[in-house]
Amino acid sequence: MRKNKQKTPVILENLRVEDFAAEGKCLARNDGQVIFIEGEVAPGDLVDVRIFKTKNSFREGRAIAVHEFSNVRQEPRCQHFGTCGGCKWQHIQYETQLDFKTRQVRDSLDRLAKVPHPGILPIIGSAQEYGYRNKLEFTFSSNRWYTDAEIASGDTLERRAAGFHIPKRFDRILDIEKCHLQPEPSNAIRLAIKAYAEERDWTFYDLIKHQGFIRNVVIRTASTGQVMVIVQFGEPQWEAINELTRYLQETFPMISSLHVVVNEKVNDTFQDQDVIHVSGTPYIEEQMEGLIYRVGPKSFYQTNSDQAYTLYKITRDYAQLKGDELVYDLYTGTGTIANFVARQAAHVVGIEYVPSAVEDAKVNSEINGISNTSFFAGDMKKLLRAEFFFEHGKPDVIITDPPRAGMDADVVEAIIAAAPQRIVYVSCNPATQARDVAMLSELYEVKAVQPVDMFPHTHHVENVMWLEKKAQ
Ligand SMILES: C[S@@+](CC[C@H](N)C(=O)[O-])C[C@H]1O[C@@H](n2cnc3c(N)ncnc32)[C@H](O)[C@@H]1O
C-alpha cells in the first residue's frame, strides 16, 4: 500500500508580531523560537501562521489570519495589494517604514561591521510615496494568475493578462488595472496596448510554451516629461507591429521615443537583442542641475529620479572636493555620479562592467561639455590593480556604488592599497556595506552615515557612508 505523504500543516495560533526582519518579513516568537513571517503583517499584529519551513533555530511561515491589527497599519492604496509583489509595505505607515530602514542600517553597522561611528543621520524619505518610479516593465501573457475574487465570481476565466509576475512564479502574470508606482501615461499606454491586442485577437506570450506574439512593454517616464516606450514581440509579424506603432503614435503624442524588439529567445531581456527605433528621439533625457543625461532603451538609470538627485548631492558633499582631486567612481554605471562630480574635481575615472553603459557614460560627458572624465569597461577585481593605479594615477577620493553583493574582497584590498584620503560608499545593501566597511576600518574611520529611501513601500534602503583615512 502507498503511504500518504501529505503532511498535516503546522499552524501556530495567536502569535504577537514583534518586529520587522530582513527581506521585508516580520518576526514573532513561539516558546522562544523565532518565527519569520511572510505576507500582510505588521509589528503589533496578532496572527495565525502556517509554517512552511522548520530549521533548528527558527521557522518560516505565512500569516493566514490576523486577529488584532497593529496601530502602525494604514489602508493600502492599491487594489492589487496582497497579490502583487511590488509594494509589500503599503499597509504600514511611511514613518514606521522609515524608522525600520534606519534601524537596519544601524544594526548592520553595530552587529556586522562593529566599527565606531558618529550615529546614523535621520533617513531622507522620498517626497513622493507613489509615482516615484521612472521605469516599469509589464508582461503580456496567456498564463494569467487568477485572484480569489476572480475564481469566486464564477465567471469564465480570462487567460490573457498584462502586468507583473507573481512573486516566486516565473510562469504567472497578475493582470494590472492600475499601478501607482509610475506617473501617467504609464497605465494608459499598457491598457491601450492590451485592448488593441485583444480586439485583434493577437496571441499573448505563453511563458511555458514560449510562443505568442505580444510579449512585454517597457515604459520610461523622465523627469523632463519625455516618455520612452519599448514594445517587445515574440514573433516577427511586421504588419501587425507597424499597425500598433502607428496607433501608439496617434493616440499618445507624448511618446517621445518609440522602439520595438522582436525577441524569439526564451528569456525576455533585450540587452542582447536589436532594439529598433521607430519614432521620436532614440533616447530620452533626464536633467540634474543643468546636466543632461541621455537614457537609451538599454541604459541603466536610477529608477527614482528625484531621490537619485538627493543621493548624488550627499555623495558629492561627502567627497569634499576642492577642485584638484583625482576621483575614482567605481561601479559607475552610465557615469551619472562621475559626471555629477566632475566639475568639482581635477579628473574623474569611472569603472564599470557593462560596455554599453561605459559608452553611455562617455556620451553623457561629451554632451555636457565635460572633458575631465575617462571611463573603462571591465570586471572591477581584474581592473582595479596596481598597474591601473600606476597608469591612471592614485585617487585622492574613491566613490563606490557596488551592486547588492557589495565589493569583492580583492577590490577592498585594492582600495586599501591605493589608500585614498576619502571614500564615499553608496550602497543598496547595508549588510554587505557593513562587511566591506569592517575590512576598510583598518585604515578608515566612519565620519557620517546617511540613509536615503529610494523605494517607499518596499524594504529596500540606500545608504551613503563617508570614510576618512585615519590620522597616522
Ligand atoms: C548600483 S549600480 C551603480 C550605478 C551608478 N552608480 C548610478 O548611480 O547610476 C552598480 C553597477 O555596478 C556594475 N557592476 C556590477 N558588477 C561589477 C563588476 N564586477 N565590475 C564592474 N562593475 C560591476 C553594474 O553593471 C552596475 O552598473
XYZ file of C-alpha atoms and ligand atoms in Angstrom:
499
model
C 0.000 0.000 0.000
C 1.241 3.516 -0.862
C 1.876 5.746 2.095
C 0.057 9.077 2.140
C 2.944 11.560 2.104
C 0.778 14.633 2.661
C 1.728 16.185 5.991
C -0.748 17.948 8.270
C 0.072 21.657 8.051
C 1.582 23.193 11.175
C -0.358 26.265 12.190
C 0.780 28.424 15.076
C -2.038 30.472 16.531
C -2.168 33.872 18.212
C 1.417 34.961 17.729
C 2.179 38.587 18.555
C 4.335 40.051 15.775
C 7.318 41.645 17.488
C 9.289 43.356 14.802
C 10.370 43.601 11.201
C 13.035 41.184 9.980
C 15.311 41.047 6.923
C 13.973 40.908 3.350
C 10.672 42.582 4.258
C 9.498 39.819 6.596
C 8.317 40.188 10.190
C 9.183 38.109 13.232
C 7.403 36.646 16.229
C 8.390 34.078 18.853
C 6.785 30.788 19.779
C 8.133 29.259 23.008
C 11.268 31.319 22.478
C 11.820 30.110 18.903
C 11.995 32.810 16.223
C 9.296 32.606 13.546
C 9.877 34.610 10.351
C 6.551 35.591 8.821
C 5.717 36.468 5.218
C 2.546 38.096 3.995
C 0.484 41.099 5.032
C 1.591 41.502 8.642
C 2.879 44.371 10.743
C 4.685 44.587 14.089
C 1.964 44.623 16.761
C -0.489 42.341 14.884
C -1.833 39.170 16.498
C -1.725 36.461 13.822
C -2.019 32.782 12.931
C 0.895 31.471 10.864
C 1.084 28.443 8.589
C 4.649 27.071 8.830
C 6.398 26.045 5.618
C 9.990 25.691 6.783
C 11.448 24.363 10.043
C 15.109 24.691 10.952
C 16.855 24.063 14.267
C 16.909 27.671 15.365
C 13.947 29.199 13.523
C 10.839 28.550 11.461
C 9.330 30.325 8.493
C 5.676 30.714 7.660
C 2.915 32.789 6.142
C 0.271 34.743 8.014
C -3.153 33.218 7.322
C -5.308 35.207 9.759
C -4.988 38.481 11.645
C -6.934 38.688 14.929
C -5.721 42.132 16.031
C -4.412 44.866 13.792
C -1.391 46.894 14.817
C -1.661 50.673 15.113
C 1.233 51.134 12.662
C -1.043 49.904 9.880
C -2.708 52.066 7.244
C -5.108 51.382 4.385
C -3.135 50.235 1.292
C -3.809 52.440 -1.708
C -3.564 49.809 -4.415
C -6.340 47.423 -5.445
C -3.707 44.790 -6.292
C -2.040 44.922 -2.857
C -1.655 41.489 -1.285
C -1.379 39.647 -4.609
C 1.132 41.784 -6.486
C 4.625 41.552 -5.039
C 5.522 45.137 -5.961
C 4.963 47.307 -2.875
C 4.574 44.941 0.052
C 4.634 47.568 2.781
C 1.704 49.707 1.634
C -0.212 48.622 4.745
C 2.461 50.134 7.016
C 2.634 53.859 7.746
C 5.508 55.519 5.914
C 7.094 56.885 9.124
C 7.283 53.323 10.516
C 8.828 52.057 7.279
C 11.475 54.789 7.533
C 12.210 54.016 11.202
C 12.851 50.393 10.347
C 15.100 51.246 7.409
C 17.203 53.477 9.688
C 17.385 50.677 12.249
C 18.502 48.230 9.567
C 21.445 50.491 8.755
C 22.311 50.931 12.454
C 22.052 47.191 13.174
C 24.275 46.319 10.224
C 26.922 48.746 11.407
C 26.745 47.716 15.056
C 26.383 43.957 14.616
C 28.211 43.216 11.362
C 30.783 45.958 10.919
C 31.272 46.545 14.664
C 33.017 49.816 13.928
C 32.654 53.086 15.831
C 30.511 55.675 14.044
C 29.119 59.106 14.867
C 25.472 57.915 14.712
C 23.031 57.487 11.871
C 21.642 60.692 10.378
C 17.840 60.825 10.051
C 16.835 58.939 6.916
C 15.763 61.113 3.989
C 12.326 59.901 2.897
C 11.049 60.147 -0.635
C 8.881 63.231 -1.226
C 6.729 61.036 -3.443
C 5.387 57.929 -1.745
C 3.756 56.835 -5.005
C 4.510 57.629 -8.638
C 8.239 57.712 -7.882
C 9.434 55.167 -10.437
C 10.586 56.317 -13.856
C 10.633 52.823 -15.383
C 8.330 49.817 -15.336
C 8.192 46.644 -17.360
C 4.832 44.945 -17.886
C 4.488 41.421 -19.261
C 1.751 40.321 -21.673
C 0.932 36.691 -21.135
C -1.617 33.951 -21.642
C -0.627 32.492 -18.251
C -2.782 34.709 -16.068
C -2.813 34.453 -12.283
C -6.373 34.225 -11.000
C -7.191 36.165 -7.868
C -9.505 34.657 -5.239
C -12.182 37.153 -6.299
C -11.924 36.093 -9.960
C -12.235 32.425 -9.016
C -15.144 33.109 -6.628
C -17.025 35.146 -9.255
C -17.904 32.023 -11.226
C -17.307 33.992 -14.470
C -15.405 32.425 -17.362
C -11.761 32.953 -16.517
C -9.854 35.189 -18.948
C -6.425 33.737 -19.798
C -4.774 36.923 -21.016
C -3.033 39.355 -18.697
C -0.817 42.426 -18.831
C 1.039 43.138 -15.645
C 3.605 41.772 -13.233
C 4.966 38.345 -12.364
C 3.503 36.856 -9.198
C 6.276 36.605 -6.551
C 8.312 33.397 -6.960
C 6.281 32.406 -10.053
C 8.081 32.941 -13.367
C 5.050 31.489 -15.172
C 2.119 33.517 -13.843
C 1.180 37.124 -14.549
C -1.136 39.257 -12.443
C -3.320 41.464 -14.621
C -2.846 45.057 -13.502
C -5.622 47.583 -13.870
C -3.833 50.448 -12.170
C -0.290 50.600 -10.820
C 0.544 53.592 -8.595
C 4.302 53.332 -8.940
C 4.818 55.335 -12.129
C 3.176 58.555 -13.311
C 0.813 58.549 -16.282
C 0.698 57.822 -19.160
C 2.144 54.523 -17.896
C -1.187 52.835 -17.088
C -2.917 54.354 -20.098
C -0.293 53.026 -22.534
C -0.274 49.500 -21.104
C -4.083 49.298 -21.068
C -4.330 50.674 -24.620
C -1.845 48.115 -25.988
C -3.677 45.334 -24.215
C -7.097 46.403 -25.525
C -5.661 46.823 -29.049
C -4.165 43.315 -28.957
C -7.363 41.776 -27.553
C -9.562 43.420 -30.187
C -7.392 41.911 -32.931
C -7.192 38.569 -31.202
C -3.411 38.647 -31.097
C -1.785 35.830 -29.142
C -0.351 36.837 -25.779
C 3.022 35.274 -24.966
C 2.878 31.856 -23.328
C 5.588 31.743 -20.671
C 5.601 27.955 -20.514
C 5.461 27.002 -24.200
C 7.478 30.082 -25.217
C 5.270 31.153 -28.051
C 2.921 34.009 -28.778
C 3.054 37.439 -30.363
C 2.757 40.333 -27.903
C 5.356 39.889 -25.166
C 6.047 42.902 -22.982
C 6.353 46.674 -22.787
C 8.891 48.851 -21.012
C 7.713 52.374 -20.224
C 10.133 55.074 -19.082
C 8.884 58.453 -17.882
C 11.662 61.002 -17.414
C 11.526 63.937 -15.009
C 11.797 66.165 -18.125
C 8.353 64.867 -19.205
C 9.790 62.758 -22.032
C 8.351 59.274 -22.444
C 10.016 56.175 -23.912
C 8.088 53.051 -24.920
C 9.705 49.766 -25.977
C 7.254 47.085 -27.129
C 8.584 43.573 -27.321
C 7.130 40.864 -29.560
C 7.751 37.116 -29.685
C 7.197 36.785 -33.448
C 8.237 38.903 -36.469
C 4.733 39.797 -37.714
C 5.775 43.137 -39.128
C 2.420 44.281 -40.493
C 0.798 43.951 -37.093
C 3.826 45.528 -35.366
C 3.631 48.546 -37.678
C -0.106 48.864 -37.088
C 0.443 49.017 -33.334
C 3.246 51.555 -33.516
C 1.111 53.808 -35.772
C -1.744 53.519 -33.288
C 0.556 54.416 -30.376
C 1.988 57.417 -32.227
C -1.526 58.728 -32.978
C -3.020 58.009 -29.556
C -0.095 59.068 -27.369
C 1.669 62.042 -28.993
C 3.588 62.466 -25.722
C 5.670 59.343 -26.527
C 8.951 60.987 -27.456
C 10.938 57.808 -28.124
C 9.284 54.677 -29.533
C 11.042 51.344 -30.080
C 10.198 47.741 -30.885
C 12.045 44.485 -30.322
C 11.345 41.092 -31.860
C 12.687 38.663 -29.308
C 12.400 34.975 -30.165
C 14.606 33.813 -27.284
C 13.286 32.052 -24.197
C 14.074 34.891 -21.771
C 12.668 38.377 -22.204
C 15.735 40.519 -21.554
C 16.508 42.530 -24.672
C 20.020 43.653 -23.702
C 21.379 41.247 -26.332
C 18.683 41.992 -28.955
C 18.337 44.583 -31.731
C 16.146 47.391 -30.495
C 14.507 49.044 -33.500
C 13.957 52.761 -33.187
C 10.561 53.659 -34.658
C 9.969 57.350 -33.978
C 10.996 60.391 -31.933
C 14.482 60.609 -30.465
C 16.468 57.366 -29.949
C 16.768 58.277 -26.238
C 15.028 60.325 -23.568
C 16.729 62.822 -21.291
C 16.969 63.266 -17.539
C 18.241 66.524 -16.076
C 20.095 67.395 -12.890
C 21.485 70.858 -12.125
C 21.553 71.637 -15.832
C 23.377 68.389 -16.631
C 21.652 66.294 -19.255
C 21.718 62.512 -19.092
C 20.732 60.584 -22.200
C 18.877 57.393 -21.408
C 18.673 54.884 -24.250
C 16.462 51.764 -24.334
C 19.285 49.655 -22.879
C 20.719 52.253 -20.484
C 20.599 51.976 -16.717
C 19.290 54.999 -14.848
C 18.348 55.162 -11.157
C 14.613 54.421 -11.055
C 13.631 57.173 -8.608
C 14.972 60.293 -10.346
C 14.215 62.780 -7.531
C 15.836 60.661 -4.839
C 18.779 59.889 -7.131
C 19.455 63.638 -7.129
C 19.312 63.663 -3.296
C 21.673 60.682 -3.182
C 24.167 62.268 -5.561
C 24.182 65.595 -3.662
C 25.028 63.752 -0.415
C 27.725 61.780 -2.229
C 29.236 64.978 -3.597
C 29.087 66.693 -0.181
C 30.875 63.771 1.471
C 33.532 63.725 -1.268
C 34.558 67.244 -0.051
C 36.049 68.154 -3.416
C 38.114 71.325 -3.800
C 38.881 71.010 -7.491
C 42.335 69.469 -7.596
C 41.450 65.864 -6.773
C 41.693 62.708 -8.830
C 38.428 60.901 -8.148
C 37.588 57.274 -8.952
C 33.911 56.410 -9.402
C 33.727 52.631 -9.050
C 30.704 50.766 -10.473
C 29.907 53.948 -12.362
C 27.025 52.540 -14.465
C 26.314 55.180 -17.089
C 28.675 57.595 -15.343
C 25.926 59.522 -13.612
C 27.864 60.182 -10.397
C 31.173 60.657 -12.252
C 29.658 63.382 -14.441
C 27.785 64.882 -11.483
C 31.004 65.499 -9.519
C 33.325 66.188 -12.484
C 33.051 69.983 -12.298
C 34.363 69.937 -8.717
C 37.324 67.632 -9.452
C 40.543 67.690 -11.499
C 39.732 64.380 -13.155
C 37.247 61.516 -12.663
C 37.925 57.904 -13.620
C 34.818 55.716 -13.929
C 34.929 51.917 -13.997
C 32.007 49.700 -14.944
C 31.383 46.135 -16.084
C 28.831 46.749 -18.864
C 30.495 48.109 -22.046
C 27.317 49.812 -23.357
C 26.927 51.647 -20.033
C 30.510 52.903 -20.411
C 29.635 54.175 -23.902
C 26.618 55.991 -22.391
C 28.881 57.480 -19.723
C 31.235 58.871 -22.381
C 28.334 60.344 -24.369
C 26.974 61.944 -21.202
C 30.338 63.648 -20.598
C 30.526 64.776 -24.224
C 27.040 66.302 -24.488
C 27.600 68.203 -21.252
C 30.980 69.565 -22.351
C 32.775 67.616 -19.613
C 36.301 66.744 -20.712
C 37.905 65.651 -17.424
C 36.422 62.159 -17.226
C 37.633 58.813 -18.536
C 35.684 55.578 -18.425
C 36.853 51.971 -18.531
C 34.889 48.778 -19.042
C 35.813 45.624 -17.148
C 35.389 43.476 -14.087
C 36.367 45.582 -11.085
C 38.521 42.948 -9.393
C 40.501 42.379 -12.577
C 40.858 46.034 -13.499
C 41.471 47.684 -10.130
C 45.077 46.645 -9.580
C 48.448 48.265 -9.002
C 49.041 48.583 -12.780
C 45.809 50.518 -13.207
C 46.732 52.973 -10.440
C 50.217 53.285 -11.929
C 48.790 54.126 -15.352
C 45.889 56.367 -14.331
C 47.110 57.765 -11.021
C 46.307 57.044 -7.389
C 42.941 58.515 -6.396
C 42.526 61.179 -3.714
C 38.882 60.209 -3.333
C 37.079 56.988 -4.219
C 33.323 56.908 -4.700
C 31.969 53.386 -4.839
C 28.412 52.221 -5.583
C 28.523 48.426 -5.973
C 25.586 46.073 -6.620
C 23.778 44.331 -3.723
C 26.562 41.782 -3.273
C 28.912 44.602 -2.260
C 32.580 44.723 -3.220
C 34.740 41.717 -3.856
C 37.426 41.277 -1.144
C 40.105 41.856 -3.832
C 38.532 45.197 -4.649
C 38.517 46.248 -0.986
C 42.171 45.275 -0.743
C 42.998 47.253 -3.877
C 41.288 50.300 -2.360
C 43.281 49.890 0.873
C 46.484 49.611 -1.181
C 45.619 52.801 -3.105
C 44.848 54.488 0.247
C 42.780 57.486 -0.930
C 42.201 60.200 1.671
C 38.425 59.667 1.498
C 35.936 57.022 0.422
C 32.258 57.649 -0.195
C 30.442 54.333 -0.146
C 26.937 54.314 -1.654
C 25.107 51.053 -1.075
C 21.748 49.422 -1.686
C 22.522 46.697 0.858
C 23.588 47.799 4.367
C 24.700 44.246 5.269
C 27.324 43.907 2.523
C 28.305 47.544 3.031
C 28.933 46.809 6.732
C 31.053 43.772 5.819
C 33.192 45.872 3.458
C 33.471 48.759 5.914
C 34.746 46.329 8.569
C 37.627 45.485 6.209
C 38.252 49.126 5.377
C 38.258 50.107 9.060
C 41.920 49.116 9.478
C 42.724 52.339 7.588
C 39.472 54.350 7.664
C 37.093 55.808 10.223
C 33.409 56.472 9.686
C 32.660 60.208 9.509
C 28.982 60.135 8.502
C 26.170 57.703 7.751
C 23.169 58.901 5.756
C 20.357 56.527 4.757
C 18.113 57.568 1.876
C 14.814 55.968 0.934
C 14.583 55.416 -2.808
C 11.745 52.855 -2.727
C 8.793 53.608 -0.414
C 6.579 50.615 0.459
C 9.442 48.172 -0.068
C 12.066 47.006 2.439
C 14.938 48.358 0.348
C 17.169 51.109 1.704
C 20.078 53.026 0.223
C 22.891 54.201 2.494
C 25.774 56.623 1.975
C 28.850 56.444 4.189
C 31.722 58.866 4.408
C 35.015 57.200 5.365
C 38.116 59.249 6.094
C 41.690 57.980 6.325
C 42.717 57.686 9.975
C 45.439 60.023 11.188
C 48.697 58.003 11.240
C 24.258 50.102 -8.056
S 24.761 50.216 -9.741
C 25.587 51.747 -9.715
C 25.042 52.711 -10.685
C 25.571 54.106 -10.747
N 26.496 54.467 -9.691
C 24.388 55.059 -10.762
O 24.102 55.686 -9.748
O 23.728 55.130 -11.800
C 26.078 49.058 -9.767
C 26.833 48.973 -11.087
O 27.914 48.067 -10.916
C 28.113 47.365 -12.120
N 28.862 46.147 -11.773
C 28.389 45.020 -11.191
N 29.381 44.126 -11.004
C 30.514 44.685 -11.475
C 31.865 44.253 -11.563
N 32.230 43.063 -11.117
N 32.755 45.078 -12.100
C 32.396 46.307 -12.546
N 31.123 46.781 -12.487
C 30.191 45.990 -11.964
C 26.699 47.144 -12.636
O 26.721 46.893 -14.035
C 26.023 48.450 -12.266
O 26.094 49.390 -13.300
